[in-house]
XYZ file of C-alpha atoms in Angstrom:
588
model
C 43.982 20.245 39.056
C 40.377 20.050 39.175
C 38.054 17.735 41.084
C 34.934 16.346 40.075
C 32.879 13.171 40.198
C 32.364 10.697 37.371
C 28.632 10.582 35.865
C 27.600 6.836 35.117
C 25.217 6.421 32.879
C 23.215 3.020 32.031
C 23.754 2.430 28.529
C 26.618 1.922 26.917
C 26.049 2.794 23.247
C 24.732 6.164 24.595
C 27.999 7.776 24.886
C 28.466 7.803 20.916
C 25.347 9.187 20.704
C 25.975 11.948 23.035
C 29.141 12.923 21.213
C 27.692 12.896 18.507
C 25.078 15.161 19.511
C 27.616 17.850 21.262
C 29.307 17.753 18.083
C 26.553 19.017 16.265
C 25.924 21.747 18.690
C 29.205 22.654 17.928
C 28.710 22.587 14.255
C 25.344 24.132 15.012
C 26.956 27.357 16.904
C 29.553 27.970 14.342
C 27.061 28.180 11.848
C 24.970 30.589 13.825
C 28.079 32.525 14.278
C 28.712 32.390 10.284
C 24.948 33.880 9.424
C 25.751 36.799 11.703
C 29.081 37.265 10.100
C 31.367 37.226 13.395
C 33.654 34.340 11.384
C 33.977 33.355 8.163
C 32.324 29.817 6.238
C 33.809 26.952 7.177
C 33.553 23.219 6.636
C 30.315 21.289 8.217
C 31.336 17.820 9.166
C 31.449 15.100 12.350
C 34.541 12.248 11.832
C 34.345 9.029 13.747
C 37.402 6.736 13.569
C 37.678 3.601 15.166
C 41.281 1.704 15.829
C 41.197 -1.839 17.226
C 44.792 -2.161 17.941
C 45.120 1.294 19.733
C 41.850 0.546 21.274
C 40.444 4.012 20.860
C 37.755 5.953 19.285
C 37.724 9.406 18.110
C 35.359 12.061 17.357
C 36.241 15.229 15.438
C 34.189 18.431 14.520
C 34.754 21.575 12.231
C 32.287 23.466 14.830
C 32.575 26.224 16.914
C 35.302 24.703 19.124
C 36.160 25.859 22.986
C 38.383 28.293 24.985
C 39.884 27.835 28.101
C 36.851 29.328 29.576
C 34.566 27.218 27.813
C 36.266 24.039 28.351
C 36.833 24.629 32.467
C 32.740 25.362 32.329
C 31.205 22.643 30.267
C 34.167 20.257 30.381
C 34.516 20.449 34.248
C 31.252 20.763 35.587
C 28.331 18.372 35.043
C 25.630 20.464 35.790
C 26.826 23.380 33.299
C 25.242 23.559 30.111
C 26.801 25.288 27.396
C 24.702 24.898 24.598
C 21.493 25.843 27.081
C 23.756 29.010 28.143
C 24.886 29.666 24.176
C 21.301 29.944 23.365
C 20.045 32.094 26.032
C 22.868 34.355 25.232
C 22.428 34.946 21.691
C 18.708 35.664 22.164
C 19.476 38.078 24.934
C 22.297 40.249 22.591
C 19.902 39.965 19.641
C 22.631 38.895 17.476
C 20.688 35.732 15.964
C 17.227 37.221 14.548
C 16.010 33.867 13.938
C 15.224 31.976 16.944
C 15.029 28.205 15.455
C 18.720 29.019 14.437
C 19.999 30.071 17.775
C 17.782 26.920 19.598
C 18.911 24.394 16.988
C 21.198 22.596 19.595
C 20.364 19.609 21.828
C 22.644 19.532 24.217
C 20.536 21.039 27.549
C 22.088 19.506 30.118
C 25.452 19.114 28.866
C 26.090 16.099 30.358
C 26.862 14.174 27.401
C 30.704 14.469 26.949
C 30.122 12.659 30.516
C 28.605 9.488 29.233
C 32.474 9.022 27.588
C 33.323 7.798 30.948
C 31.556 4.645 31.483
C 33.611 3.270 28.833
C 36.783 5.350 29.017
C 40.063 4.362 30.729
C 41.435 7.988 29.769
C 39.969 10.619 27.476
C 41.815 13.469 25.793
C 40.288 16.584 24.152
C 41.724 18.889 22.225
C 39.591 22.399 20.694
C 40.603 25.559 19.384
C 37.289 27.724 19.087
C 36.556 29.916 15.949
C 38.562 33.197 15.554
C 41.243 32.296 18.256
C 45.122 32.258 17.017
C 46.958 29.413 16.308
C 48.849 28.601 19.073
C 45.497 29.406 21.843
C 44.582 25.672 21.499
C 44.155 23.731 24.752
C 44.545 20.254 25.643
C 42.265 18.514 28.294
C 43.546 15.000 29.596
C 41.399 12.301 32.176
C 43.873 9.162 33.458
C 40.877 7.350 35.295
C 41.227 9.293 38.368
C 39.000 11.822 40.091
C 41.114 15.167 38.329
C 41.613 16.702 34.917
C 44.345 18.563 33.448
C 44.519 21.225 31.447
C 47.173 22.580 29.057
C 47.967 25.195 25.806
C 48.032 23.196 22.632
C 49.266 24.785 19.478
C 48.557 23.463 15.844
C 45.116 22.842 16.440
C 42.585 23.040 13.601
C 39.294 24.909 14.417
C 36.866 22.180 16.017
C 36.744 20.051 18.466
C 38.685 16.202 18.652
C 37.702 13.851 21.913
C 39.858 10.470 21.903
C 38.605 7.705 24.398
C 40.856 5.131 25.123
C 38.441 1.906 25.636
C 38.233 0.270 28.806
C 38.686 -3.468 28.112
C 35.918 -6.211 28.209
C 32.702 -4.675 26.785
C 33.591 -1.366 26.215
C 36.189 -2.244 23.775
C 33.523 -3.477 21.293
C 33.209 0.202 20.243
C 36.546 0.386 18.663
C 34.862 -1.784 15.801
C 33.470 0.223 13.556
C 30.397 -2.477 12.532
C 29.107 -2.257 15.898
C 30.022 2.060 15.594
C 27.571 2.093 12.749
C 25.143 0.385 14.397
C 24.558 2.513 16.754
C 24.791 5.174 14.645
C 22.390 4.049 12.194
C 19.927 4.014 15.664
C 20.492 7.083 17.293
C 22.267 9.558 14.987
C 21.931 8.569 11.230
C 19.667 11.478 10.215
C 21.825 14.483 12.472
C 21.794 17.563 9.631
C 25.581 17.032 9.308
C 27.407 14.383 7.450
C 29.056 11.857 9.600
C 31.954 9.901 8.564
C 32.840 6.874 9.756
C 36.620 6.000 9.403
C 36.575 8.414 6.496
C 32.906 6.733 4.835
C 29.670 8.418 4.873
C 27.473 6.858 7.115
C 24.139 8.947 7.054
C 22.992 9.312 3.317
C 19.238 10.307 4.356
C 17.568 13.593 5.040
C 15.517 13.568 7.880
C 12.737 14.091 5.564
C 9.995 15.024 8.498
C 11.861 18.362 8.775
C 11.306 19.186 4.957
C 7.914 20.577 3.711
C 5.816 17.923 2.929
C 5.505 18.886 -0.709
C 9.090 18.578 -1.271
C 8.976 14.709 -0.324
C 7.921 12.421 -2.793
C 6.313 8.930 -2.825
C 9.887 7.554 -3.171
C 11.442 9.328 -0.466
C 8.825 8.489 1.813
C 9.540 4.720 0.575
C 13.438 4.688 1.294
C 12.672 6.458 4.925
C 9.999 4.135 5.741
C 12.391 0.795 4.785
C 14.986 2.636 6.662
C 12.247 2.693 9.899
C 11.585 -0.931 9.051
C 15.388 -1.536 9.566
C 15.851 -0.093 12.673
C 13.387 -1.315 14.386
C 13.741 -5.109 13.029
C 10.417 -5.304 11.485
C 11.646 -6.564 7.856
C 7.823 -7.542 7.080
C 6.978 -4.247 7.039
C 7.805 -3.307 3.032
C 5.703 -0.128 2.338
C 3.320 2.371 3.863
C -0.338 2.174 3.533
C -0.952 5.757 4.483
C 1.196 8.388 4.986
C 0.930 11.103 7.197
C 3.753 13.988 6.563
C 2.351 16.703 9.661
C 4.425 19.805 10.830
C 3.118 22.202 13.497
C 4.369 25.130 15.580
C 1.306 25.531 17.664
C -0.029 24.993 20.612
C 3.775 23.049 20.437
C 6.280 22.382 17.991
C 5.804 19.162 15.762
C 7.776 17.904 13.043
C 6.500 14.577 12.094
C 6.183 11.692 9.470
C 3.748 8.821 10.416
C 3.153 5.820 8.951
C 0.765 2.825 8.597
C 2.310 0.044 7.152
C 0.646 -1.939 4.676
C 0.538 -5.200 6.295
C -1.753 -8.359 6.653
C -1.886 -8.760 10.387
C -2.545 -12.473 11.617
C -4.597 -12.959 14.734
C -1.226 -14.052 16.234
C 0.588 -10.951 15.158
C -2.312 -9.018 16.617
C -2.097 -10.489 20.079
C 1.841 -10.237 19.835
C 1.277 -6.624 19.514
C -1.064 -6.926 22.121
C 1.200 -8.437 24.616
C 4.082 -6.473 23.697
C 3.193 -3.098 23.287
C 5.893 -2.335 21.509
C 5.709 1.250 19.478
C 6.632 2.195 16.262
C 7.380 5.740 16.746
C 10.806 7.004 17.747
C 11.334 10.490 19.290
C 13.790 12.722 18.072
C 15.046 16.032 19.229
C 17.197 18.262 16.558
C 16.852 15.287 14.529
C 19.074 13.021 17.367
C 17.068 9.627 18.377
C 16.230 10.528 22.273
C 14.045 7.247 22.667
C 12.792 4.490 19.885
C 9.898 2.642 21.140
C 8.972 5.494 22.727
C 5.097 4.485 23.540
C 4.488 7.290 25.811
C 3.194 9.447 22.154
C 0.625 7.139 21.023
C -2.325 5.050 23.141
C -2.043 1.688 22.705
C -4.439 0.850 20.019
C -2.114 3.044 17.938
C 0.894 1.538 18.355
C 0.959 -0.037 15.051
C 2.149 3.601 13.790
C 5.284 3.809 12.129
C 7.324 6.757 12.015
C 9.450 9.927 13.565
C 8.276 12.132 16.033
C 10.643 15.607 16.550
C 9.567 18.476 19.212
C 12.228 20.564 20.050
C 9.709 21.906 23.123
C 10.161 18.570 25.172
C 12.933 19.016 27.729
C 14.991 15.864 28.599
C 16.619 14.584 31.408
C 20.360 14.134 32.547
C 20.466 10.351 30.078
C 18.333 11.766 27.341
C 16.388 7.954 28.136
C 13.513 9.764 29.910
C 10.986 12.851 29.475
C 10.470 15.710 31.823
C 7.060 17.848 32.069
C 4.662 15.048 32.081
C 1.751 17.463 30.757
C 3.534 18.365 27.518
C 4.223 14.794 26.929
C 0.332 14.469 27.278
C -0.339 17.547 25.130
C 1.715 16.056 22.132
C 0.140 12.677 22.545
C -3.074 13.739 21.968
C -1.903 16.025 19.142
C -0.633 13.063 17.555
C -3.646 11.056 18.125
C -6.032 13.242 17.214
C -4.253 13.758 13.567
C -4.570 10.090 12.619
C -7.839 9.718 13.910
C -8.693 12.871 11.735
C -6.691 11.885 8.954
C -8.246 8.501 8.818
C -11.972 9.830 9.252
C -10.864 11.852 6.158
C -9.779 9.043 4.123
C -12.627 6.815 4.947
C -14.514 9.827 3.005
C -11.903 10.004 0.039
C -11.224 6.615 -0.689
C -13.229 4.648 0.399
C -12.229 1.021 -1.493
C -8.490 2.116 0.101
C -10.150 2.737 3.323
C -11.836 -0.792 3.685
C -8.904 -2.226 2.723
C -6.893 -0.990 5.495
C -10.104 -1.661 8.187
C -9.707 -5.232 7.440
C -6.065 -5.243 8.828
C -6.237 -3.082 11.407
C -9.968 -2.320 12.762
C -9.109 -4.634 15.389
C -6.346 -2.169 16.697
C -9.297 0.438 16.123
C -11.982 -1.917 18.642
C -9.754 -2.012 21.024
C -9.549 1.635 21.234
C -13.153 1.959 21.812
C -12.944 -0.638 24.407
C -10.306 0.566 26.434
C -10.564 4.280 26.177
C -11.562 6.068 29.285
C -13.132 9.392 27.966
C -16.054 8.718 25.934
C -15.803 11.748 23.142
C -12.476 9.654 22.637
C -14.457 6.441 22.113
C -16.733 8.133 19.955
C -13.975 9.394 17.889
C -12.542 6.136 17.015
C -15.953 4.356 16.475
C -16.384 6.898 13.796
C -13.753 4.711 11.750
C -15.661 1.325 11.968
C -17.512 -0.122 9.468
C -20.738 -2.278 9.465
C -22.977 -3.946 6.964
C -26.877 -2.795 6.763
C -29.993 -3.787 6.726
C -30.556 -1.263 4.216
C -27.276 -1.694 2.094
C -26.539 -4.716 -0.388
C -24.205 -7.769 1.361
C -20.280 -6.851 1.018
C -21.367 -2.716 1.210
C -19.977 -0.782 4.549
C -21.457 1.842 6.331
C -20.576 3.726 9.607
C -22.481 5.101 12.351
C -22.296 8.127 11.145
C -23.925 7.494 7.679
C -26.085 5.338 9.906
C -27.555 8.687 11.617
C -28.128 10.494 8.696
C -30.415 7.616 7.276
C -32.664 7.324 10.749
C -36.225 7.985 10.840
C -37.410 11.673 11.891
C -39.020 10.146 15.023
C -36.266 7.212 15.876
C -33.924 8.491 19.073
C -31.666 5.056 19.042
C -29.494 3.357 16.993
C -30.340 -0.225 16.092
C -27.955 -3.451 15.782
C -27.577 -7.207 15.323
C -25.247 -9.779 16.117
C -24.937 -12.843 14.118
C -22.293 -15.365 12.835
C -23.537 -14.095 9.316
C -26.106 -11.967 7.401
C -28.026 -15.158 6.406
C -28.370 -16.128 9.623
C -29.627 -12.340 11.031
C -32.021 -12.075 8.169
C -33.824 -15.475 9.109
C -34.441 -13.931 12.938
C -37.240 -13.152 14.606
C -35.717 -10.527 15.714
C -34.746 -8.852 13.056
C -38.094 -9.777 11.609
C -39.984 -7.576 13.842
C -37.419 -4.404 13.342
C -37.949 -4.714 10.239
C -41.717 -4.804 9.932
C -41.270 -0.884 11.090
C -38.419 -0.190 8.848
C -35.669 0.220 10.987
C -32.466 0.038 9.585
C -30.431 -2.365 11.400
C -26.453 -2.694 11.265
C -24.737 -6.379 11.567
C -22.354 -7.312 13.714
C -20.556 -10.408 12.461
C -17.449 -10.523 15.256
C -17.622 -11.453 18.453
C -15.398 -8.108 19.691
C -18.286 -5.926 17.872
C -20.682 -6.376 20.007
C -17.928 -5.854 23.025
C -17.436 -2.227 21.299
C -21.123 -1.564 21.164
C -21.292 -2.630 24.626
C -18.746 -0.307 25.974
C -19.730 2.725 23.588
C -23.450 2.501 24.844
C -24.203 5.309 22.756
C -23.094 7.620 20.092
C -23.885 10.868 18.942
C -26.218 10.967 21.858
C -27.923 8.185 20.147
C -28.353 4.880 22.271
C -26.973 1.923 20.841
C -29.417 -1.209 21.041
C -29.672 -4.731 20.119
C -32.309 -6.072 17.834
C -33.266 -8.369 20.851
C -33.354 -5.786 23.823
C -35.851 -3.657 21.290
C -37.757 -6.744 20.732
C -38.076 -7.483 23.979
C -39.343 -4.109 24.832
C -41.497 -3.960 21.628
C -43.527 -7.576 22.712
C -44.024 -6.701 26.144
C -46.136 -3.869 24.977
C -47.361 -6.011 22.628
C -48.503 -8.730 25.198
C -50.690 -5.578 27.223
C -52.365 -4.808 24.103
C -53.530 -8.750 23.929
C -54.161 -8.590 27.581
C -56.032 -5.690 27.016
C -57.992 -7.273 24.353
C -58.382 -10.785 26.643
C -56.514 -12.999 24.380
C -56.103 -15.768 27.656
C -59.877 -15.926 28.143
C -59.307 -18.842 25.873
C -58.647 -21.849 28.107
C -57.166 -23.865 25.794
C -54.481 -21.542 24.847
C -53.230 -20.533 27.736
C -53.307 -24.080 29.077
C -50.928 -24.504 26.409
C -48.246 -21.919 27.509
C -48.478 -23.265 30.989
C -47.683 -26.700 29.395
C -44.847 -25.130 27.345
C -43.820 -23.673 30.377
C -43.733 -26.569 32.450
C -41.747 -28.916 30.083
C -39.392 -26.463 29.315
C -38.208 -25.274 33.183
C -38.043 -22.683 34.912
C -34.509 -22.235 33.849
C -35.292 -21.891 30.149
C -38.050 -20.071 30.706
C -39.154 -17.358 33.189
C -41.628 -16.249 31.973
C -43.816 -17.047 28.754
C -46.059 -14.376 26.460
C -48.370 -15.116 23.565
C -49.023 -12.823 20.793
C -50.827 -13.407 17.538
C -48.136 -11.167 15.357
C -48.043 -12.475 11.834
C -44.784 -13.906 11.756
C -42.495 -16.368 9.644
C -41.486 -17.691 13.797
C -43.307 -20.098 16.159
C -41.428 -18.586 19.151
C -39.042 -16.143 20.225
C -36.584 -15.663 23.683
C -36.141 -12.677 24.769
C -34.409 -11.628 28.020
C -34.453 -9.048 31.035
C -30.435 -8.259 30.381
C -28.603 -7.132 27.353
C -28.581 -9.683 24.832
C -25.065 -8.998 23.751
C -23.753 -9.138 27.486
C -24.852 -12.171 28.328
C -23.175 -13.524 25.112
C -20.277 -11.970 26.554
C -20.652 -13.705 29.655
C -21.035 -17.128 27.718
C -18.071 -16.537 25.915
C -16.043 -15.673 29.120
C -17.068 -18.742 30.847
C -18.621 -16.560 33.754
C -21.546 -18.338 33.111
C -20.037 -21.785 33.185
C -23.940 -24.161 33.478
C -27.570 -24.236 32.906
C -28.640 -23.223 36.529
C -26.571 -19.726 35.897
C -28.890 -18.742 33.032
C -31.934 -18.037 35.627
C -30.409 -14.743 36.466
C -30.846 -14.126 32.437
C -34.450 -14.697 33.288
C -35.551 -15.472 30.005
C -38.933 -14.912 28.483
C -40.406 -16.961 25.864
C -43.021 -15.661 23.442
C -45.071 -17.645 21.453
C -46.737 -17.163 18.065
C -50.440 -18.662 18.729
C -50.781 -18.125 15.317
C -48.014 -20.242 13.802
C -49.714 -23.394 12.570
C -46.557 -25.308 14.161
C -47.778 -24.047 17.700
C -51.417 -24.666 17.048
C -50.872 -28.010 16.595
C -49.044 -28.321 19.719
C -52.280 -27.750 21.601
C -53.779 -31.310 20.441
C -50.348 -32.941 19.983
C -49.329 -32.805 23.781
C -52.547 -34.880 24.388
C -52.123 -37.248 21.812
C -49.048 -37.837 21.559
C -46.950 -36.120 24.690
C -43.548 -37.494 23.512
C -43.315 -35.677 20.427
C -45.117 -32.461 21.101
C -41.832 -32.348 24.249
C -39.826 -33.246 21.245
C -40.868 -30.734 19.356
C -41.358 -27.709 21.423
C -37.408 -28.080 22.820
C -36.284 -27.964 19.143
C -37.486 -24.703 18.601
C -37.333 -23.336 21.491
């Protein structure tokens, strides 16, 4: 008899998983031990069968099976790990040459017969390993109680059998095999074996992320991605939009298939999967589900990703439900990110039709990243995939900053942008009238979280990002000491007329006032001391919630002396003061 204390472990369906999982080791060993020759070919197969009336469920391998040895180690103490200890063994002997073989097990705590227990109100085990003689089968037997037996068994096939009598309540629902195949559908449908389920064939797919990505085709990326859709309940998800098929050894190992799907994302779905943050990547070790949702791989703005994730380099803990060695969990996330970002960049460049098709679902996502990345190469990275109309480009034609950068004048150091509801709209501004009288190309900004991205990129490519109306400020204040210089206000009459203007429009409308004598299409035009396109932010917001909070914005009015609309002002406010107020607060 042989004390020991009972694991509990927090999730119930986990225990099929786990026994699953040690029964691939199993299988996994023997056929190690088969490509070195030490025993002959054998059948490859993991049988679940489920009995209601009995109340039991049983798991049965053709692996490598146990000895008493091996059953009094990894059966009777928790912290033993056989497949860990298998592995390191091997490798020291030399007798597997090819490491991936010898590692291709899961199991490294081997805890997970353990998880049986939770559910169990006895458990019997029966093995005969690979090579031994008939009658050196053993028998190991939990009642419930704090000891095990163990006992010689003869008549044993090679392979392991564990039979857990359900506790009942809850536990018995896993002597129904509809709620078995659930959970194997979730965690263990795509183990390298065949698993039967009361003598049916439960996991038809490869696990197509470890096959070379030319061997996949379109189709078989369609099936796996429907099957994706499945388990995670997203049924609206029908087909990938892009498909990214990426396998790496170095600087970790990677096996991965990652997908975006091609979907039509309301505003409502967006800020669901806002507010949820729910992930569609699942992480997998030896092709075992260790965590679905598992949003620890991707940044947020990227959780729209579809897909499978496998490292075998990523330890786990004692319930497989968490991940050791926080800085390789890092190290793979930004492995993964930095693929789709590259892969899209490089898409945008192929396809580009495809490309804007697939911006108009899911730039959003992509604005957010900007917005809420910390490291600024990282923002720069994802503004690369936004797209912009131009000044210089025909309405409904894209652009990015890039492009942008290569098209700048030798001598122009910043990059230059407008928002507006619409391109009608920015084309009709004085603003944009007076870039444009130097040729500046200007990119339009038609959403309200654009100009929230510009404002948190700030720059890009070491280029400064600035608003038509910060420029234009800048550009008609040194316009305005040129007139000064040339004593444009020696003439009473006209600057009587701005300190009118002045006057009847407030101090809170206007802070200051400018003439100028530019040719221009516009009578006036505001300007500000802030950022244009953070004060609309503020408005927005509501932190600027009345009219006396807009004298911080200290606003500057300049006026076209030259527009026949303002010239007339000068004798109108004499003759007729009622209308020339009128007028001047309409277009100002």
């Amino acid at each position: 008899m042989v004390e020991f204390s009972v694991w509990t472990f927090v999730f119930g369906p986990v225990f099929v998983r786990e026994l699953i999982s040690n029964a691939s080791d199993a299988l996994e060993k023997r056929r190690c031990a088969e490509l070195t020759g030490q025993v002959a070919e054998g059948p490859s197969e993991i049988r679940v069968t489920t009995d209601e009336a009995q109340r039991t469920i049983t798991f049965e391998d053709t692996g490598i099976g146990m000895d008493k040895q091996d059953m009094v180690e990894c059966l009777g103490t928790i912290a033993k790990s056989g497949s860990k200890e298998f592995i390191e063994k091997s490798i020291k002997k030399a007798e597997i040459q090819n490491k991936e073989n010898a590692e291709a097990v899961i199991g490294q705590f081997g805890v997970g017969f353990y998880s049986a227990f939770m559910v169990a109100d006895s458990v019997v085990v029966t093995s005969r390993k690979v090579g031994q003689p008939d009658d050196k089968g053993l028998k190991w037997t939990w009642n419930g109680g704090n000891s095990y037996e163990l006992a010689d068994e003869s008549g044993l096939p090679t392979g392991t059998r564990v039979v857990i009598h359900l506790k009942p309540g809850d536990s018995a629902e896993f002597c129904k095999a509809d709620r078995v195949r659930e959970v194997i559908d979730k965690y263990s449908y795509f183990v390298a074996a065949p698993i039967l389920l009361n003598g049916e064939r439960v996991n038809s797919l490869n696990a197509i992320w470890t096959l070379q990505p030319k061997d996949v085709t379109k189709e078989m990326h369609e099936t796996f991605f429907k099957q994706l859709a499945k388990q995670q309940n997203r049924p609206q998800f029908q087909r990938p939009c892009y498909t990214i098929h990426y396998k790496t050894d170095t600087p970790i190992s990677v096996r991965s298939v990652l997908y975006i799907p091609q979907h039509k994302f309301s505003m409502l779905e967006y800020a669901a999967q806002a507010q949820n943050r729910d992930c569609g990547l699942s992480l997998y070790a030896r092709r075992v589900l260790i965590k679905p949702n598992a949003k620890e791989l991707l940044p947020n703005y990227l959780h729209f990703i579809m897909g499978v994730v496998d490292s075998e380099d990523i330890p786990l803990n004692l319930s497989r439900e968490m991940l050791q060695n926080n800085p390789l969990l890092r190290k793979l996330r930004k492995i993964l990110t930095d693929k789709i970002l590259n892969y899209l960049h490089s898409e945008m460049k192929k396809d580009s039709v495809k490309y804007q098709d697939f911006y108009k679902q899911y730039g959003l996502f992509l604005k957010e990243g900007v917005v809420t990345e910390m490291d600024h190469s990282d923002k720069e990275s994802i503004a690369k995939l936004m797209l912009f109309e131009s000044s210089n480009l025909k309405a409904g034609n894209l652009t990015n900053l890039s492009e942008y950068c290569k098209r700048m004048q030798a001598d122009q150091k910043e990059i230059y942008y407008m928002f507006s509801p619409s391109r009608h709209l920015a084309e009709s501004s004085p603003y944009f009238e007076l870039v444009r009288s130097q040729n500046k190309e200007v990119l339009f900004l038609y959403e309200p979280a654009d100009e929230v991205v510009f404002l948190a990129l700030q720059q890009f490519d070491m280029k400064p990002l600035v608003g038509v109306e910060k420029w234009a400020e800048s550009a008609a204040a040194k316009e305005g000491d040129k007139e000064k210089e040339g004593k444009v206000f020696r003439d009473a009459d006209k600057k009587d007329l701005l300190d009118w203007i002045k006057n009847t429009l407030g101090s809170v409308k206007v802070h200051e006032i400018a003439g100028n004598h530019r040719p221009s299409e516009h009578p006036v035009m505001l300007t500000i001391k802030h950022e244009m396109g953070a004060a609309r932010h503020l408005l927005r917001t509501g932190e600027i919630k009345d009219m006396e909070h807009l004298v911080f914005l200290q606003p500057c009015l300049h006026v076209n002396l030259s527009h026949p609309l303002i010239k007339s002002l000068s004798s109108m406010k004499r003759t007729d003061p009622k209308t020339a107020e009128l007028l001047i607060s309409q277009v100002s």
